[in-house]
PDB file of C-alpha atoms in Angstrom:
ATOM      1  CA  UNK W   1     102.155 127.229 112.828  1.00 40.00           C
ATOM      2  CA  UNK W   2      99.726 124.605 112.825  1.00 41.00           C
ATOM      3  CA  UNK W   3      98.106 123.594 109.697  1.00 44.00           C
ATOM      4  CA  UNK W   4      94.267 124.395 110.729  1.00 39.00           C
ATOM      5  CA  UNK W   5      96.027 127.828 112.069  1.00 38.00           C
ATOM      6  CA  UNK W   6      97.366 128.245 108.143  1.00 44.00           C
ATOM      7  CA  UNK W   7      93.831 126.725 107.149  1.00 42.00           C
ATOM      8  CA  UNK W   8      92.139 129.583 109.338  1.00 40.00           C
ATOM      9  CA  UNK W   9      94.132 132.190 108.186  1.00 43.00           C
ATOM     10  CA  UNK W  10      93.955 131.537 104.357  1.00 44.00           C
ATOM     11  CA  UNK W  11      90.210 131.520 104.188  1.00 41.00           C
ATOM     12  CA  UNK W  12      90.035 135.273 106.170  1.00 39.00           C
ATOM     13  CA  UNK W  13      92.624 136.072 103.458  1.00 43.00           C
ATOM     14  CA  UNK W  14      90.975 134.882 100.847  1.00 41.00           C
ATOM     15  CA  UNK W  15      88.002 137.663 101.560  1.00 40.00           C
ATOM     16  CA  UNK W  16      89.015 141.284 100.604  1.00 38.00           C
ATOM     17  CA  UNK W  17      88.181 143.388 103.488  1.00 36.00           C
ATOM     18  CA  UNK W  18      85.789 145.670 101.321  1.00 35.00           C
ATOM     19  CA  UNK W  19      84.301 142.427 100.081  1.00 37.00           C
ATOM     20  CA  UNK W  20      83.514 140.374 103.178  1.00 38.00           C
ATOM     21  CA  UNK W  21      79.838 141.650 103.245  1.00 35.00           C
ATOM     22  CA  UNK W  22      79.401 140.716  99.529  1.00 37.00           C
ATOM     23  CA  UNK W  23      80.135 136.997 100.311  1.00 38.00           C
ATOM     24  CA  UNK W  24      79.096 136.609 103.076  1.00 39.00           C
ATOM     25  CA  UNK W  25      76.106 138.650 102.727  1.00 38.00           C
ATOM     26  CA  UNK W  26      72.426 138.102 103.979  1.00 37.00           C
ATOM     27  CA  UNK W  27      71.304 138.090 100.501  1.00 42.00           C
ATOM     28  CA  UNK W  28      73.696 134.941 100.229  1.00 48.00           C
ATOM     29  CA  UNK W  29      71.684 131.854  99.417  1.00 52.00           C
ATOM     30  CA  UNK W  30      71.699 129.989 103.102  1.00 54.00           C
ATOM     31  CA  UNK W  31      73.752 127.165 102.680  1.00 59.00           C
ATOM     32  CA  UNK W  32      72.018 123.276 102.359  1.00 64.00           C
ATOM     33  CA  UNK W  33      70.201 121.942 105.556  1.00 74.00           C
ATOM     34  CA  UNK W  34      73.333 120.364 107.424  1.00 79.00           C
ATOM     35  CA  UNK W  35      75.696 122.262 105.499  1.00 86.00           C
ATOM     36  CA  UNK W  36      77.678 124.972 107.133  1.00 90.00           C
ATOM     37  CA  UNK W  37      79.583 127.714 105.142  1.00 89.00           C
ATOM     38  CA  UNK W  38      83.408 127.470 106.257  1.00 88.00           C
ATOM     39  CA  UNK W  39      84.897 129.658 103.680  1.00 86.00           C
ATOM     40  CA  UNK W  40      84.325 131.773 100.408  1.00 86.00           C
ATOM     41  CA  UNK W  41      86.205 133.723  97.797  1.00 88.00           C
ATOM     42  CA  UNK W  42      84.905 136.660  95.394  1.00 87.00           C
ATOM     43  CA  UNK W  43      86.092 135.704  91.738  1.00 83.00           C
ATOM     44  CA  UNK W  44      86.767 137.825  88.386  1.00 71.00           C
ATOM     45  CA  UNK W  45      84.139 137.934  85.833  1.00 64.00           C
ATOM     46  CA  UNK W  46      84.558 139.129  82.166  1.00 61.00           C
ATOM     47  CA  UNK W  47      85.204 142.435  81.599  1.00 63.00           C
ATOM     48  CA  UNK W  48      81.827 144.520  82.006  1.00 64.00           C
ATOM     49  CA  UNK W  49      80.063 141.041  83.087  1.00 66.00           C
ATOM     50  CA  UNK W  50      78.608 139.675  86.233  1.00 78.00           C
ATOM     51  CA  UNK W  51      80.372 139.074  89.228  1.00 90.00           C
ATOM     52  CA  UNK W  52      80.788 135.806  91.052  1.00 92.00           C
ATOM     53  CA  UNK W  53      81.897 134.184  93.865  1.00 92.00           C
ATOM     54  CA  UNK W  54      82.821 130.417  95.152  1.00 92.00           C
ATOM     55  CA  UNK W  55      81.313 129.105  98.741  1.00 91.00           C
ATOM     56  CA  UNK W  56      82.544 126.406 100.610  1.00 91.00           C
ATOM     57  CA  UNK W  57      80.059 124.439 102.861  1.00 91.00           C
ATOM     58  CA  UNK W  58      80.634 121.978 104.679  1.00 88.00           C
ATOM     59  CA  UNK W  59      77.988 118.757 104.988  1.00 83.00           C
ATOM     60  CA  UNK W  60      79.209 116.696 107.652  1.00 79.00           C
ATOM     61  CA  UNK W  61      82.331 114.540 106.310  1.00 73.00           C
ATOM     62  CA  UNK W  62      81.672 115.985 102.854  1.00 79.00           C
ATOM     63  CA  UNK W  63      82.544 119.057 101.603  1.00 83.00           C
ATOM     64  CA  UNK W  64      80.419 121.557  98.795  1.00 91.00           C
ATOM     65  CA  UNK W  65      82.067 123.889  95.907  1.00 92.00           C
ATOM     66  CA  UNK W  66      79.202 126.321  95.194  1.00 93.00           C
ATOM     67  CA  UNK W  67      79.871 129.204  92.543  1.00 93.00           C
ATOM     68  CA  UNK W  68      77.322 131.801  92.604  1.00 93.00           C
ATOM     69  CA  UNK W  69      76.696 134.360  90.171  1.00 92.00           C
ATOM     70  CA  UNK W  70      75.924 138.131  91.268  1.00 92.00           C
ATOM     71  CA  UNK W  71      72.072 138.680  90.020  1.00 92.00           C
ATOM     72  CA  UNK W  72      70.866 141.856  91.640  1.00 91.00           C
ATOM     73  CA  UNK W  73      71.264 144.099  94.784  1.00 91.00           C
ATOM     74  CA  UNK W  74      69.120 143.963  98.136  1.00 94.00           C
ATOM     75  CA  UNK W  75      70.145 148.007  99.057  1.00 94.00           C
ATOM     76  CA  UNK W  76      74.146 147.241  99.719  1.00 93.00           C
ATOM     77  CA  UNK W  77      74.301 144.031  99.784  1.00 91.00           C
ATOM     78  CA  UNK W  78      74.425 141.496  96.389  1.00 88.00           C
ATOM     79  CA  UNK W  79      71.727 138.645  95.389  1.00 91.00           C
ATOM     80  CA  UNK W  80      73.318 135.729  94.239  1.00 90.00           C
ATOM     81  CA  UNK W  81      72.444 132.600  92.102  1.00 92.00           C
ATOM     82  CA  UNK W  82      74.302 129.664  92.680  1.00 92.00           C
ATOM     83  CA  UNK W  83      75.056 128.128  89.313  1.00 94.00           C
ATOM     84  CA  UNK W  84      76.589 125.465  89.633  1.00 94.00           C
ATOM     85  CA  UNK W  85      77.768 123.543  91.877  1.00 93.00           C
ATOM     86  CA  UNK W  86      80.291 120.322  93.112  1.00 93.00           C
ATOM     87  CA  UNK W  87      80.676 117.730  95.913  1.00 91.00           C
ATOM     88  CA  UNK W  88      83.817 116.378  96.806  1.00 88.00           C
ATOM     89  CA  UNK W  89      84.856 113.310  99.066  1.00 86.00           C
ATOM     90  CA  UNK W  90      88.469 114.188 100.675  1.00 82.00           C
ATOM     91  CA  UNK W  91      90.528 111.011 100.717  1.00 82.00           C
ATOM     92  CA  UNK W  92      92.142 112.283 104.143  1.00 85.00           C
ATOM     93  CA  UNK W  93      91.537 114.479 107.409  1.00 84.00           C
ATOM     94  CA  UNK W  94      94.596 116.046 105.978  1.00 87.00           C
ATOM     95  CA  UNK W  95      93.133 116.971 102.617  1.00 89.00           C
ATOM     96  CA  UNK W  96      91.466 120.266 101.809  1.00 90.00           C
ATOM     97  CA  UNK W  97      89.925 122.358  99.562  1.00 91.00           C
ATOM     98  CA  UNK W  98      92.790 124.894  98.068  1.00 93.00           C
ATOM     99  CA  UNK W  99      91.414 128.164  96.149  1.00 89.00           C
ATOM    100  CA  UNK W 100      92.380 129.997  93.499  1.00 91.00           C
ATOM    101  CA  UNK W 101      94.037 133.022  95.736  1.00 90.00           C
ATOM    102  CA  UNK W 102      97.055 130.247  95.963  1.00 92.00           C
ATOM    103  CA  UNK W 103      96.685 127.711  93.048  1.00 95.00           C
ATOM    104  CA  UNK W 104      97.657 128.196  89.404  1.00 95.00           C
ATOM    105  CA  UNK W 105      97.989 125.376  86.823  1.00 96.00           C
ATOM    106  CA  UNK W 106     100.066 125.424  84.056  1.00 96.00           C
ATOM    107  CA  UNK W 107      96.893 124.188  81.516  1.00 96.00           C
ATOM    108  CA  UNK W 108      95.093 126.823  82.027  1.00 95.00           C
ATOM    109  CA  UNK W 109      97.159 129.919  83.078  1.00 93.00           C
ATOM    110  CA  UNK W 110      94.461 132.511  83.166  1.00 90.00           C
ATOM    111  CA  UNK W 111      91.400 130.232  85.222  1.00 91.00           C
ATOM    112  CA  UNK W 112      90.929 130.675  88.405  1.00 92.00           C
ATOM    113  CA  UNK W 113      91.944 126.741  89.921  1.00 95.00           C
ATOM    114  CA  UNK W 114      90.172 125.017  93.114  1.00 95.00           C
ATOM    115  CA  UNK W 115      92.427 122.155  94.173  1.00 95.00           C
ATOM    116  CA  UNK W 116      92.221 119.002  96.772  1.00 95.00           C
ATOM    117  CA  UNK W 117      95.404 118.800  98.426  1.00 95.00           C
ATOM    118  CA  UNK W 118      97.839 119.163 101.012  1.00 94.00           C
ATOM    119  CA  UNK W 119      99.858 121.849 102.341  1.00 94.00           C
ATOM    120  CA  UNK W 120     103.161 121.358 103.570  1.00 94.00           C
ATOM    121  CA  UNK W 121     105.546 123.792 105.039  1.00 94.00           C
ATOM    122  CA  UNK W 122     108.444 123.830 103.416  1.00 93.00           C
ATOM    123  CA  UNK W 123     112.152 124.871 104.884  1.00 93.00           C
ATOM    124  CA  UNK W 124     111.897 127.977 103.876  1.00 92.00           C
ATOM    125  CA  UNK W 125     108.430 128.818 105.960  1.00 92.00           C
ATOM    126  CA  UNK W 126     106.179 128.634 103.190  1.00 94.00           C
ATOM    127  CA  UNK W 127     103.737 126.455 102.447  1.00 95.00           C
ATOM    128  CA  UNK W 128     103.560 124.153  99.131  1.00 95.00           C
ATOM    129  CA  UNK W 129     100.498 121.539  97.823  1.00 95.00           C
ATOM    130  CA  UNK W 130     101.351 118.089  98.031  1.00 92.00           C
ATOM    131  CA  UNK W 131      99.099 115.309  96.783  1.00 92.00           C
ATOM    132  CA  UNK W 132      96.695 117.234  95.160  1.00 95.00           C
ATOM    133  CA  UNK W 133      94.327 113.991  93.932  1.00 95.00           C
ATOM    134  CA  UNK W 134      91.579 116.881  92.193  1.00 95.00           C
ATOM    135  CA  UNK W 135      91.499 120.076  90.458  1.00 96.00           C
ATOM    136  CA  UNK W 136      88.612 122.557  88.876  1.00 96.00           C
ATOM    137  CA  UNK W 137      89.125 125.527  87.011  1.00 94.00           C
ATOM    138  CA  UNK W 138      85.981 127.936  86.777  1.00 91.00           C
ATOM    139  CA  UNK W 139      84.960 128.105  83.205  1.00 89.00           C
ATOM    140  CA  UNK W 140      82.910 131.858  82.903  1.00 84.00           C
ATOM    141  CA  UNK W 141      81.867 131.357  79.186  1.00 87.00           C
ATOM    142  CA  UNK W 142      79.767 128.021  80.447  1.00 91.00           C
ATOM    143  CA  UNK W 143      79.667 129.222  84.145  1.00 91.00           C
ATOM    144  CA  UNK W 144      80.322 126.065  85.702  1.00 93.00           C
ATOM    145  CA  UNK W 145      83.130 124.521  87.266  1.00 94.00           C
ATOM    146  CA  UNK W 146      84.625 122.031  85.330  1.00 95.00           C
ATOM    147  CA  UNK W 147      87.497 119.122  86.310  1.00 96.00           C
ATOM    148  CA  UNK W 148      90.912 119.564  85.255  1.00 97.00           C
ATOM    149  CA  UNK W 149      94.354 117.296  85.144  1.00 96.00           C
ATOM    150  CA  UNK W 150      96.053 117.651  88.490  1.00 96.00           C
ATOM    151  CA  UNK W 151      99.313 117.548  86.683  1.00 95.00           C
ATOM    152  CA  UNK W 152     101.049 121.219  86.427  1.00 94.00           C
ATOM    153  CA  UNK W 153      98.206 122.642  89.402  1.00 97.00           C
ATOM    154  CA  UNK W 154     100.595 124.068  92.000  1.00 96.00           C
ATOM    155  CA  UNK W 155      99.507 125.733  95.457  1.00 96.00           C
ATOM    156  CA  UNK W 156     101.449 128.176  97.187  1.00 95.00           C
ATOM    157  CA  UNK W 157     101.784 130.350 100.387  1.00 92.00           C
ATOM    158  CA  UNK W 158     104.809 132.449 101.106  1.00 88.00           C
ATOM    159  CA  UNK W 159     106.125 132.544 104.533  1.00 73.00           C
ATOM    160  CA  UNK W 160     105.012 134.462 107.619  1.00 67.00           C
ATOM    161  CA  UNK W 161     107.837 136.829 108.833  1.00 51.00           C
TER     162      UNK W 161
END
């Protein structure tokens, strides 16, 4: 399987199929002029709170790390507020952005983890970060996303069958 194949296939995963409308939605802030969206992921808030989600956009060799906050409805579909947001160089055509549906670090156990890495398939068919040179965890209590040590930040995929 090629990487952008694996690529591909972990952003449609990353989108529960009751939540693709909700972040992708037209009530979804349209990304930055010569930015294009190229992947997104619905995230936990506190108990009871407001609900958020991460976009990534792409601005020509740079990439974008938007996290939006859910502020209202328009009928079905959710209003969101980005809140904050982070630009990020990748040191390679290799490197990319890894989200938290497949990255945990060690530090902080319970955050949801963004990552700038590499995957590499591994004997066993699954897929493991290598050279992850950044990391952000989403901190809800300040709402923003804030840089973390890339030691003990791990990325995963199991095997296809």
């Amino acid at each position: 399987m090629s990487r952008y194949l694996l690529a591909i296939a972990a952003h449609l995963a990353l989108i529960p199929a009751g939540h693709a409308s909700e972040a992708r939605g037209k009530s979804a802030p349209p990304p930055a002029k010569g930015c294009v969206e190229v992947g997104g992921i619905t995230l936990s808030g506190a108990a009871g709170g407001p609900a958020y989600a991460a976009a990534e956009l792409k601005c020509g060799a740079k990439l974008s790390l938007v996290l939006r906050r859910r502020t209202g409805m328009n009928g079905n579909l959710p209003v969101w507020t980005a809140v904050d947001q982070v630009t990020i160089s990748k040191p390679s055509p290799r490197h990319e952005l890894l989200l938290p549906a497949y990255c945990l670090s060690s530090q902080f156990p319970d955050a949801a983890v963004f990552a700038l890495g590499r995957m590499v398939e591994q004997p066993d068919g699954s897929y493991q970060s290598e050279n992850v040179v950044k990391a952000w965890r989403f901190d809800i209590k300040r709402e923003r996303l804030a840089v973390i040590p890339v030691n003990g930040v791990l990325c995963a995929v199991d095997g296809v069958d």
